[in-house]
PDB file of C-alpha atoms in Angstrom:
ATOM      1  CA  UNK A   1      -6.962  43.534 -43.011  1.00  0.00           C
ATOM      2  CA  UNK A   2      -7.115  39.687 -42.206  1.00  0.00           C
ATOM      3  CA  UNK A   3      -4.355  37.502 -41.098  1.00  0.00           C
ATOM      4  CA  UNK A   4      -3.589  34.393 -42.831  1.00  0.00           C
ATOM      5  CA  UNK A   5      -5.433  32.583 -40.741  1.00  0.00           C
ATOM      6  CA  UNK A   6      -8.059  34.408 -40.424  1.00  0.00           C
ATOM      7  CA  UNK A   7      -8.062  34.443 -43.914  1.00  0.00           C
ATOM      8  CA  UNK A   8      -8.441  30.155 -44.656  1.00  0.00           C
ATOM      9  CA  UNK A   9     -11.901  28.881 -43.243  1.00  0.00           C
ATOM     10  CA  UNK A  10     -11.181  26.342 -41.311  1.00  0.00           C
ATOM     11  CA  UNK A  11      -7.896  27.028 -40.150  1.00  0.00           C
ATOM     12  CA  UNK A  12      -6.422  25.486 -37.207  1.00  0.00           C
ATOM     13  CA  UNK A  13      -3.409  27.316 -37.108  1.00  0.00           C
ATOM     14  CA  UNK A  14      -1.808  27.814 -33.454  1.00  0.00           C
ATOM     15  CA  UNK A  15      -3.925  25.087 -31.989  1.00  0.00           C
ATOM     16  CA  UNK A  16      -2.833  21.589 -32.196  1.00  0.00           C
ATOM     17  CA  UNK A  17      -4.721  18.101 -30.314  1.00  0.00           C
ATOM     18  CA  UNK A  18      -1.007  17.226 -29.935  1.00  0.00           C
ATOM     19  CA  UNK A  19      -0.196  18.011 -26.266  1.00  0.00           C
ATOM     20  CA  UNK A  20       2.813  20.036 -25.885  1.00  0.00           C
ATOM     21  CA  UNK A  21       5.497  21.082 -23.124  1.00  0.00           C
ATOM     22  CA  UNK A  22       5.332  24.416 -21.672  1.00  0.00           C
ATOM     23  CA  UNK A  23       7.786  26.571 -24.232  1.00  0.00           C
ATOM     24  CA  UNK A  24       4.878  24.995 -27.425  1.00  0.00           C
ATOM     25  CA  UNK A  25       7.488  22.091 -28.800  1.00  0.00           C
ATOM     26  CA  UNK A  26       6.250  18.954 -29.262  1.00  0.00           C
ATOM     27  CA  UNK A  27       5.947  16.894 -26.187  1.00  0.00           C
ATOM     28  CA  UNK A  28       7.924  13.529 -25.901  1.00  0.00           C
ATOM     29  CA  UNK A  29       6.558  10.444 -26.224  1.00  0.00           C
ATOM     30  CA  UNK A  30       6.966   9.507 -21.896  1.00  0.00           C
ATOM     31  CA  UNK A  31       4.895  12.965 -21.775  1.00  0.00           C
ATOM     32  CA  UNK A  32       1.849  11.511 -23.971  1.00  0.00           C
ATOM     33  CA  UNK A  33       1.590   8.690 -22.333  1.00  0.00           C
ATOM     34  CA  UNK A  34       0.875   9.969 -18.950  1.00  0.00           C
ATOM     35  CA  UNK A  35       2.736  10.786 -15.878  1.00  0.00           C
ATOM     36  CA  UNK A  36       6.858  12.315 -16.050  1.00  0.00           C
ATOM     37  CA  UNK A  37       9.086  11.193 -13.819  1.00  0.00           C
ATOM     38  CA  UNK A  38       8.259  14.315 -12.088  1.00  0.00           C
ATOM     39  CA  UNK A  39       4.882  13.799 -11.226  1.00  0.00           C
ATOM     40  CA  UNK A  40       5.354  10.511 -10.245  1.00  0.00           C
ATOM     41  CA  UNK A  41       7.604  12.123  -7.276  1.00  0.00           C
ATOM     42  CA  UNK A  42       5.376  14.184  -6.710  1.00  0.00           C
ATOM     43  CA  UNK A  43       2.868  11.380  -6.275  1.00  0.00           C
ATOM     44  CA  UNK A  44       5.013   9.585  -4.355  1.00  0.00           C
ATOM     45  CA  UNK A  45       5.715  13.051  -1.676  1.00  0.00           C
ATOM     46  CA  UNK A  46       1.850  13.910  -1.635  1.00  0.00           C
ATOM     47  CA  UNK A  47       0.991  10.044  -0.646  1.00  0.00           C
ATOM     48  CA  UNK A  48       3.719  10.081   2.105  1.00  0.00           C
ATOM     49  CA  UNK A  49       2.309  13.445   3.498  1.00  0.00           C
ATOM     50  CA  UNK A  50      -1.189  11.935   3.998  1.00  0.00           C
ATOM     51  CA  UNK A  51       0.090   8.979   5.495  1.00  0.00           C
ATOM     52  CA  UNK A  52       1.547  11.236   8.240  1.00  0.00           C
ATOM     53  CA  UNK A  53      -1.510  13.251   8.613  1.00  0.00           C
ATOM     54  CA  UNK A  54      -3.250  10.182   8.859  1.00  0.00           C
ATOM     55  CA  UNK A  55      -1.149   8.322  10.636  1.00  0.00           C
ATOM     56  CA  UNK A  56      -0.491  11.057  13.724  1.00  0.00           C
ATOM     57  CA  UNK A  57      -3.285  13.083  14.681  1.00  0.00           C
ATOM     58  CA  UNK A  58      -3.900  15.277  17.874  1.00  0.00           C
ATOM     59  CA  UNK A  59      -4.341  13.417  21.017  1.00  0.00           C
ATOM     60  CA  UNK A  60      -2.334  10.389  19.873  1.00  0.00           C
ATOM     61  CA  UNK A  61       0.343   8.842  22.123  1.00  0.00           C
ATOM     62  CA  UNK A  62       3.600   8.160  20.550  1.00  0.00           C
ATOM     63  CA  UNK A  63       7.182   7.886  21.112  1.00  0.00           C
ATOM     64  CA  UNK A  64      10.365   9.966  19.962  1.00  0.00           C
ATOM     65  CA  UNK A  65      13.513   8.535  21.164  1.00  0.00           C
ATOM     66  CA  UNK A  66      12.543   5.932  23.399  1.00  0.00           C
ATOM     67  CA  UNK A  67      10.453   8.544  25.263  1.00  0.00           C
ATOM     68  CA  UNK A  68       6.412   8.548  25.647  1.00  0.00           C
ATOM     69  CA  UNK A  69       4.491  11.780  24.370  1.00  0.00           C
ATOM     70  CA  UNK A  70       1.024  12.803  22.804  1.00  0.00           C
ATOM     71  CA  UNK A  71       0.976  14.464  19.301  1.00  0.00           C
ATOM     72  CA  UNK A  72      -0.330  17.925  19.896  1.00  0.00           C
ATOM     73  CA  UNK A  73       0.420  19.192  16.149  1.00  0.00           C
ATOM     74  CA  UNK A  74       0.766  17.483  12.497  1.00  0.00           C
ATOM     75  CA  UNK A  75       1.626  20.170   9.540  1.00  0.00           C
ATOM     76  CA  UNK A  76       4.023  22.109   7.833  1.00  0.00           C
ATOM     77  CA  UNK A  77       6.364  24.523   9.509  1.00  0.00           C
ATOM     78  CA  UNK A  78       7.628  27.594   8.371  1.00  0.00           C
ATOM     79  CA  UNK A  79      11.068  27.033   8.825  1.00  0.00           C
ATOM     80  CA  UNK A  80      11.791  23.488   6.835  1.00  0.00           C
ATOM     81  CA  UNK A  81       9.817  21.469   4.217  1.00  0.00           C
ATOM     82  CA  UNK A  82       7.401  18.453   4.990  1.00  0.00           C
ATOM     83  CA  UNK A  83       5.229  17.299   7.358  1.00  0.00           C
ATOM     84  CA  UNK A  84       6.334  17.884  11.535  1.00  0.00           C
ATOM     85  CA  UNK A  85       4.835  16.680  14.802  1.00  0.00           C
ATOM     86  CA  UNK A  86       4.549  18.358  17.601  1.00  0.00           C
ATOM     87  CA  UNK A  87       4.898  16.123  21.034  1.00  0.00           C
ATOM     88  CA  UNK A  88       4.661  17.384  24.602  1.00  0.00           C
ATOM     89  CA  UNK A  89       6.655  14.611  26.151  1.00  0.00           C
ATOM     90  CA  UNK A  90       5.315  13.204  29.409  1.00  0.00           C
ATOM     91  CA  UNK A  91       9.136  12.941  30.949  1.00  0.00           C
ATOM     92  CA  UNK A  92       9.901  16.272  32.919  1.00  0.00           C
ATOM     93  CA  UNK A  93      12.411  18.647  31.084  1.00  0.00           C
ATOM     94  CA  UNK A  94      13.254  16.411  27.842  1.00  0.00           C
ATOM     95  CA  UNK A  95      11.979  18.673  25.479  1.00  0.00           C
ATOM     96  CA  UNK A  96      13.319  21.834  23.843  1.00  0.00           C
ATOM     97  CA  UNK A  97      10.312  24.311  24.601  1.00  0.00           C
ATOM     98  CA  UNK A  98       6.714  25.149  25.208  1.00  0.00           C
ATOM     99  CA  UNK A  99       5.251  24.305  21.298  1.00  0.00           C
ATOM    100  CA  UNK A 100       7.081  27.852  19.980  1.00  0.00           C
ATOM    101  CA  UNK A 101       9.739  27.632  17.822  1.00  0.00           C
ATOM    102  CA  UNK A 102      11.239  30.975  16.177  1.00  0.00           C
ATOM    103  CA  UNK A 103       8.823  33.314  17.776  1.00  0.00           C
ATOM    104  CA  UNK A 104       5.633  31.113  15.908  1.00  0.00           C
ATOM    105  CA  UNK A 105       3.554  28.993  18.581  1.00  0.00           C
ATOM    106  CA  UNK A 106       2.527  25.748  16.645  1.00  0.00           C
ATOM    107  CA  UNK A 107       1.081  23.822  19.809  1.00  0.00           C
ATOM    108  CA  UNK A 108       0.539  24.796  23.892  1.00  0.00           C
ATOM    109  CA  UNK A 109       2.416  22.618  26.226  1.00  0.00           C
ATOM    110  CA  UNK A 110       4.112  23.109  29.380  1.00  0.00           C
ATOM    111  CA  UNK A 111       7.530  24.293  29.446  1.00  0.00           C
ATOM    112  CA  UNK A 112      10.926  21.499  28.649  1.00  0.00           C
ATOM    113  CA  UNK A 113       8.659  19.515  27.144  1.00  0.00           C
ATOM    114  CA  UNK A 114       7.831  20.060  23.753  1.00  0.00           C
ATOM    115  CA  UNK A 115       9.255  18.807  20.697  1.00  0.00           C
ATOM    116  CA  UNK A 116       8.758  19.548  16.996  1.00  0.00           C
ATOM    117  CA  UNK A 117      10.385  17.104  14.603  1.00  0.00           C
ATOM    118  CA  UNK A 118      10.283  15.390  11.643  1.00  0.00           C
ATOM    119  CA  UNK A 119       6.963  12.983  10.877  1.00  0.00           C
ATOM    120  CA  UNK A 120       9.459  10.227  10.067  1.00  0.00           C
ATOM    121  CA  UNK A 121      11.116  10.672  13.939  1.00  0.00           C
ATOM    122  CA  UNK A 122       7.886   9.516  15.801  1.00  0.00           C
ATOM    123  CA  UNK A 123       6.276   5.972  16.052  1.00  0.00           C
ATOM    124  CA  UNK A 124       3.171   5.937  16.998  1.00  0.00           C
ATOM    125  CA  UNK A 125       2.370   3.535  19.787  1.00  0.00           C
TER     126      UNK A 125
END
């Protein structure tokens, strides 16, 4: 037994050039023309991420709070969201550890003076 539209040659029931939203309604007129407001955020987060990575890479001196230190780790962490450097500060005993941070080693570094923070915390030099 055929379906209906199975039935009409020619049928282009249940597919549309129209794009739609994810539930199948008809998608609004900001959607149609291009990027959400959405997506432009997400633009915006994705650019600012590979500006970091760009920006810091391993082996390059920079400062975090007034104090000297060479990035030995750009990424993501697995304890907060965006991108973190990892510094082993060249002044004795002003960092927090060794480049571990919750039992995961992200960079090697001698002990007091490692750092992980923030992208947005360091300037390069």
């Amino acid at each position: 037994k055929a379906t209906k539209a199975q039935s009409r040659p020619g049928s282009s029931r249940g597919i549309s050039s129209r794009p739609t939203s994810s539930r199948g309604a008809k998608a609004s007129p900001a959607m149609r023309k291009g990027k959400t407001r959405l997506a432009k955020s997400a633009e915006k987060k994705l650019k600012k991420k590979t500006d970091y990575l760009q920006m810091f890479h391993v082996g390059r001196a920079v400062e975090y709070d007034s104090k000297p230190g060479t990035v030995k780790f750009v990424g993501l962490v697995h304890f907060r969201a965006g991108i973190w450097v990892g510094v082993e500060l060249k002044v004795k005993a002003a960092g927090e550890h060794n480049g571990t941070v919750k039992g995961k080693r992200y960079f090697y570094c001698r002990q007091g003076r490692g750092i992980l923070v923030p992208a947005a915390e360091v300037t390069p030099k």
